[in-house]
Coordinates of C-alpha atoms in Angstrom, one line a residue:
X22 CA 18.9 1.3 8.9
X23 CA 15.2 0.7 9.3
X24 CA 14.5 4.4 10.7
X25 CA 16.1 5.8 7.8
X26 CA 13.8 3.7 5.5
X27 CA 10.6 5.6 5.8
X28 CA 8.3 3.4 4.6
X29 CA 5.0 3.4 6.8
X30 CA 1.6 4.7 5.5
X31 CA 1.3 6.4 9.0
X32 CA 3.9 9.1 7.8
X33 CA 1.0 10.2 5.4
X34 CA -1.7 10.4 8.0
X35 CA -1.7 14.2 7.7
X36 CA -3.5 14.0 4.8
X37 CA -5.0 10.6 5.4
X38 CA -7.0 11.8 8.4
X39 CA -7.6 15.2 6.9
X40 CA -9.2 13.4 3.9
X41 CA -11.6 10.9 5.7
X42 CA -12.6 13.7 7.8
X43 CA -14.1 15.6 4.4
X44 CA -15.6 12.4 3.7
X45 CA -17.3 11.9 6.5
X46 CA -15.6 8.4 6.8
X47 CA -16.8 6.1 9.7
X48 CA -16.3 2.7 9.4
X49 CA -13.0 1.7 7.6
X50 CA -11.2 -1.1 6.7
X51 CA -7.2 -1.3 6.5
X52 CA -5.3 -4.2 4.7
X53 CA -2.2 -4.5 6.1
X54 CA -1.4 -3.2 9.9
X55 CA 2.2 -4.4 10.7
X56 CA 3.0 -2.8 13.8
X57 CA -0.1 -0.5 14.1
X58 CA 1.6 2.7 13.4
X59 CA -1.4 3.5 11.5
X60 CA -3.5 1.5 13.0
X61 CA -3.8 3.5 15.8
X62 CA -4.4 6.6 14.1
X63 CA -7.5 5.2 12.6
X64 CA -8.4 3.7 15.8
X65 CA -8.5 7.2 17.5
X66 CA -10.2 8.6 14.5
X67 CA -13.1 6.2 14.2
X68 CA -13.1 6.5 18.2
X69 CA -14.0 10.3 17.8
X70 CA -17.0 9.4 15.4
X71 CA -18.4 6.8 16.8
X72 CA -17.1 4.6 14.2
X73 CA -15.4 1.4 14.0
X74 CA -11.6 0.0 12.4
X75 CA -11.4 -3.6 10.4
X76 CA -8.1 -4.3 10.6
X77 CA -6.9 -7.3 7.9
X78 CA -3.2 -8.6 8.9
X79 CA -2.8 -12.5 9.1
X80 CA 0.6 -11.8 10.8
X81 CA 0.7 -8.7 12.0
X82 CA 3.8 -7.8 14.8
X83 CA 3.3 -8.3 18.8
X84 CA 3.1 -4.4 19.2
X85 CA 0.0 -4.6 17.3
X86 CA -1.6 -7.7 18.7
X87 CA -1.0 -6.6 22.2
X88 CA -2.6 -3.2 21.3
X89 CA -5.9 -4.3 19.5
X90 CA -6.7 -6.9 22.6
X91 CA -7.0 -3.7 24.6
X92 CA -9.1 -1.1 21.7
X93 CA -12.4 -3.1 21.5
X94 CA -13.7 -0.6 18.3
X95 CA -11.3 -2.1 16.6
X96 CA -11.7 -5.7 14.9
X97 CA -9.0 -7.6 13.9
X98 CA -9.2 -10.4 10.9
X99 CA -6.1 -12.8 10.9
X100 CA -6.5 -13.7 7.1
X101 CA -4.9 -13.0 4.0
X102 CA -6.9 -10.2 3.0
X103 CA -8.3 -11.3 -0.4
X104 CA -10.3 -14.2 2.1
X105 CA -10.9 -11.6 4.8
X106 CA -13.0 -9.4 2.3
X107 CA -15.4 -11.5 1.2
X108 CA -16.7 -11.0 4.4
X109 CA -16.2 -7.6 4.8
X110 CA -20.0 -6.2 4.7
X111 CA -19.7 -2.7 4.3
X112 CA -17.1 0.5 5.1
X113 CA -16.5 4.0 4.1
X114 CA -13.2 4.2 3.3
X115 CA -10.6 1.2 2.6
X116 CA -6.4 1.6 3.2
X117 CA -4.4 -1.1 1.1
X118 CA -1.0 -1.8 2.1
X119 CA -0.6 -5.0 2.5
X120 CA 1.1 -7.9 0.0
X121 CA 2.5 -5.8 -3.0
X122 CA 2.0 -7.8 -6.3
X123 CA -0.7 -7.5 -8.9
X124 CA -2.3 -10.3 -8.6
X125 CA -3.1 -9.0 -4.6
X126 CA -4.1 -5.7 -5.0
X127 CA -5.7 -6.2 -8.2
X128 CA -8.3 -8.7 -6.6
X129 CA -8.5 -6.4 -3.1
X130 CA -9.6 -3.4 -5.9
X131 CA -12.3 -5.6 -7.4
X132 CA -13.2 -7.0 -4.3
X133 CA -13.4 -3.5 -2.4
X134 CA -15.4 -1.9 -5.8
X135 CA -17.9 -5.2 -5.5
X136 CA -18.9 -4.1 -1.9
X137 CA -18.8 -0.9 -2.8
X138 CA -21.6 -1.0 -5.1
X139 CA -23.2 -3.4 -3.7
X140 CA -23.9 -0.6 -0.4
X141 CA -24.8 1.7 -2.7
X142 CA -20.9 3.5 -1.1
X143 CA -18.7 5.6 -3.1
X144 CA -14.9 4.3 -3.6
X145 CA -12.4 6.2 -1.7
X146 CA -9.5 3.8 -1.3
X147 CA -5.9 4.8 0.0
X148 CA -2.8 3.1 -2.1
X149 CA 0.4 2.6 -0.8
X150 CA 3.7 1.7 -2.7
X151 CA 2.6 3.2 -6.1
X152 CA 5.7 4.3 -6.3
X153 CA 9.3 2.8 -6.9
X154 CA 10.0 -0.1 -6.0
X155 CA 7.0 -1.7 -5.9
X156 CA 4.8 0.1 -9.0
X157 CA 5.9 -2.0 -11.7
X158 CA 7.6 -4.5 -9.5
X159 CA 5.9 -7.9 -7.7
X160 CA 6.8 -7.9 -3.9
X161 CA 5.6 -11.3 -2.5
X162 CA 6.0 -12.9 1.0
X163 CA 4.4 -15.7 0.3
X164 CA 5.1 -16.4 -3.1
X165 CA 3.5 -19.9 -2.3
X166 CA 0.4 -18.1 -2.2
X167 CA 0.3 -16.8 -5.7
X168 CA -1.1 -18.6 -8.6
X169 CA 1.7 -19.9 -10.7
X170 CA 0.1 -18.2 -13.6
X171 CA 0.3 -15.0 -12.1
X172 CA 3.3 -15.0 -10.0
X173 CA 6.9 -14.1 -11.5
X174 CA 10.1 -16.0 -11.1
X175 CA 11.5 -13.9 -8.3
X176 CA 14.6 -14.0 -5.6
X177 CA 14.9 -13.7 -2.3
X178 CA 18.6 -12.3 -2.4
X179 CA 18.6 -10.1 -5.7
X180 CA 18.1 -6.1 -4.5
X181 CA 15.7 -3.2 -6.6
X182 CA 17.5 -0.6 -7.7
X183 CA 15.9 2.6 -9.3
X184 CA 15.9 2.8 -13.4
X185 CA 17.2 -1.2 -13.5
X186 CA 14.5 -3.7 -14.8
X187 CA 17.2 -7.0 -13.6
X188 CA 17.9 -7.1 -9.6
X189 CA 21.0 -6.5 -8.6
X190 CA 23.3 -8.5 -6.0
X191 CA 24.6 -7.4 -3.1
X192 CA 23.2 -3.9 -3.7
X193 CA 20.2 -2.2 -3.5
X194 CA 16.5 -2.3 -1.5
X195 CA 16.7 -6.6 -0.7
X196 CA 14.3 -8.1 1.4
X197 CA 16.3 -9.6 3.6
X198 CA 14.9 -13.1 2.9
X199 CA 11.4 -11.8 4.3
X200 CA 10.0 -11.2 1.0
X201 CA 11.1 -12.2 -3.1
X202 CA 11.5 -9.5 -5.1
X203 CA 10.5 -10.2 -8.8
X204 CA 13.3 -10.8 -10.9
X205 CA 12.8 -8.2 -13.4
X206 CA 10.4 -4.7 -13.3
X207 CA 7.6 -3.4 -15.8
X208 CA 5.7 -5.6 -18.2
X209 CA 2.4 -7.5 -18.0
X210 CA 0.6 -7.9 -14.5
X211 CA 3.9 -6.6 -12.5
X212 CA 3.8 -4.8 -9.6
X213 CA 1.0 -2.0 -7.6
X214 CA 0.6 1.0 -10.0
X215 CA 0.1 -1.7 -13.0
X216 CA -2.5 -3.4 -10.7
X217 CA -4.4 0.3 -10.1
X218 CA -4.1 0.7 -14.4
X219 CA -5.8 -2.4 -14.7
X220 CA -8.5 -2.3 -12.5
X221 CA -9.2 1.9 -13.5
X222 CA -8.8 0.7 -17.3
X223 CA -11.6 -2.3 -16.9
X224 CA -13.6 -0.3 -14.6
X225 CA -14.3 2.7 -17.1
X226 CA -15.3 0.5 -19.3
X227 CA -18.7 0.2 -17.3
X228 CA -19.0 3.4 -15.7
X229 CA -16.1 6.5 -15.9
X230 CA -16.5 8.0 -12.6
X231 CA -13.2 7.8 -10.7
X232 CA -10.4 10.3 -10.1
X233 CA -6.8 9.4 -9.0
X234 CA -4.4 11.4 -6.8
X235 CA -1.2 10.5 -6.6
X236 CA 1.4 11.7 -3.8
X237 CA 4.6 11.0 -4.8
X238 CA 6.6 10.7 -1.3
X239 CA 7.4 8.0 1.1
X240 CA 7.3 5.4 -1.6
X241 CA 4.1 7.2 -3.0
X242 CA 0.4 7.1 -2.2
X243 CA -2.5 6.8 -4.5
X244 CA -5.9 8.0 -3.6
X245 CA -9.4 6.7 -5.7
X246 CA -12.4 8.2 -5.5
X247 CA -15.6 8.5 -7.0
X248 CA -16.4 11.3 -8.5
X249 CA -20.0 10.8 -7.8
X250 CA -19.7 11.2 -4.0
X251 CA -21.4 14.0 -2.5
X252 CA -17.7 15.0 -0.5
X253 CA -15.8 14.8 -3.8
X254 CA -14.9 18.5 -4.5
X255 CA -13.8 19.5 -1.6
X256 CA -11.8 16.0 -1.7
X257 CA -10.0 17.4 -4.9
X258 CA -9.7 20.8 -3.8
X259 CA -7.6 19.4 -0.9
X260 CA -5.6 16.9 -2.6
X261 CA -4.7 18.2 -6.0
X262 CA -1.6 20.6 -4.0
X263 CA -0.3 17.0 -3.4
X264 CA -0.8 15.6 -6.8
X265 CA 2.6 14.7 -8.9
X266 CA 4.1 17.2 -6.7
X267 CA 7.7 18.0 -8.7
X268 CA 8.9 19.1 -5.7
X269 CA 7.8 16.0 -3.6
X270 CA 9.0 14.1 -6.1
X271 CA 12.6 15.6 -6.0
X272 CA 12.6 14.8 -2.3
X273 CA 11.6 11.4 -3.1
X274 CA 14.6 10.9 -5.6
X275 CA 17.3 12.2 -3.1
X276 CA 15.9 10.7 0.3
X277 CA 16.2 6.7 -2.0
X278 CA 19.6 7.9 -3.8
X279 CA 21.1 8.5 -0.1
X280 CA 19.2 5.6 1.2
X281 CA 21.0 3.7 -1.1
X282 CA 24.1 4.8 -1.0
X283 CA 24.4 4.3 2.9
X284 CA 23.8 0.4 1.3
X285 CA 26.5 0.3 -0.6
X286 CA 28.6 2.0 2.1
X287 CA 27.4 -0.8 4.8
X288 CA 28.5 -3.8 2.3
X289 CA 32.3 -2.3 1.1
X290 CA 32.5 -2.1 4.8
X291 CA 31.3 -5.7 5.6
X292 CA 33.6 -6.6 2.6
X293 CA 36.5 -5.0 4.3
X294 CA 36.2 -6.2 7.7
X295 CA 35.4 -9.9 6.3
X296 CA 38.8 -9.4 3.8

C-alpha cells in the first residue's frame, strides 16, 4: 500500500535539482529526511559543488542514519527543526517537509526568512504537502509538542478524505496511529498552504518581492523565491510550465481517487473475512 502512496519529495527531484542548479545553490538545508530518499540526492548534488547538506530530522529511519555516518558533507541535526534553525548560520536553498501543521511551518518560514536576510541571501525554499491533505489540514506527530493555542482537537483514528472538512472513519488517508489528523479542514491557522498565505501575506507588508510556484502533483510542491535574486528569471522561465499545471492536476485527482478506492476495497474485505 505504501508504494502506491507516492508521497516523497524525492519524486520531484527532477525539477528540484534542475532548479538549485540555476541558482547556483551550495549549501542547503532540508527539514525533514525520513529515509533519505532525498537526502541523498542533495548529498550527491552538494558533493559535485563542493558544497555541503544540513539535514534536520529528530527521528529520522535507520536507512538514513546508517547512510549519513558514512557521507561526512552531510551534517545531521537530531532536533525538532524549529530548535535546529536557530542555529542554522547560513544556506542557499532550504527544503521543508517535515511536521505538517501551521504553527510548524509557519515558524520554519519566519525562521528561514530571518537568516535569510540576515546573510544578505535571497529566499528560495522548496514546500512540500501544499496540496490536499495537508494544505488546509493540521498533520501533527507530536501533537504534545504544539502549543495548546495553536494546536486543533485532532484524532489519531479518523481518515482525510478529499472535499470533506469532518474526518471520516474507517475510510480514507489515516495515519495509522503515527500521526493525528485535525478533526476538521480549512479555517484559521489549519494546515501548510494556510501557513505559506500567512507568512507571504505578513511578509509583503514590509517588502513585496517574492514569487510562488506551485506544482500540483505528488501531494503538491510549492516553490518561494525572491524576486530580487540575480538567478530569478531563468528560475521562472523554468518553473512556470509546472505552475497550476491542469493537466498535472488531473493526474493528481485520479492517482488519490484510485488510492482511495483501493482503501475502501482493503477494509470491505477485512470486514468480510472478520464477519
Amino acid at each position: 500500500m505504501t508504494d502506491l502512496y507516492l508521497h516523497s519529495m524525492a519524486e520531484f527531484s527532477g525539477i528540484i535539482l534542475p532548479a538549485l542548479e540555476l541558482a547556483e545553490a551550495r549549501t542547503i538545508c532540508e527539514i525533514g529526511a525520513e529515509y533519505g530518499g532525498m537526502s541523498m540526492q542533495l548529498a550527491e548534488f552538494t558533493e559535485k559543488h563542493h558544497g555541503r547538506l544540513i539535514s534536520i530530522d529528530p527521528a529520522p529511519k535507520k536507512m538514513f542514519l546508517d547512510w549519513v555516518n558514512l557521507t561526512p558533507h552531510v551534517e545531521h541535526v537530531a532536533h525538532n527543526s524549529l530548535e535546529a534553525l536557530d542555529h542554522v548560520a547560513t544556506a542557499d536553498a532550504w527544503l521543508i517537509d517535515g511536521d505538517h501543521n501551521w504553527h510548524t511551518v509557519y515558524n520554519e518560514l519566519e525562521k528561514v526568512d530571518e537568516i535569510c536576510s540576515r546573510e544578505g541571501k535571497p529566499l528560495l525554499i522548496f514546500m512540500h504537502d501544499v496540496g490536499w491533505p495537508c494544505a488546509f489540514r493540521d498533520l501533527y506527530y507530536a501533537p504534545e509538542d504544539i502549543p495548546e493555542e495553536f494546536r486543533h482537537p485532532h484524532s489519531y483514528e479518523g481518515g482525510a478524505l478529499p472535499g470533506q472538512s469532518n474526518l471520516a472513519y474507517g475510510r480514507g488517508v489515516t495515519g495509522a496511529k503515527h500521526f493525528a489528523w485535525a478533526l476538521r479542514e480549512g479555517g484559521p491557522r489549519n494546515g501548510v498552504k494556510t501557513a505559506l498565505v500567512d507568512f507571504v501575506a505578513e511578509r509583503s507588508t514590509e517588502r513585496d518581492d517574492l514569487a510562488y510556484v506551485e506544482i500540483p502533483a505528488v501531494l503538491g510542491l510549492g516553490i518561494l523565491f525572491s524576486t530580487t535574486a540575480p538567478w530569478s528569471e531563468k528560475l521562472a522561465d523554468f518553473l512556470i510550465p509546472y505552475h497550476q499545471n491542469e493537466l498535472l492536476a488531473t493526474l493528481e485527482r485520479n492517482r488519490l481517487a484510485s488510492y482511495l478506492r483501493v482503501i475502501d476495497l482493503q477494509v470491505d474485505l477485512a470486514r468480510r473475512q472478520t464477519a
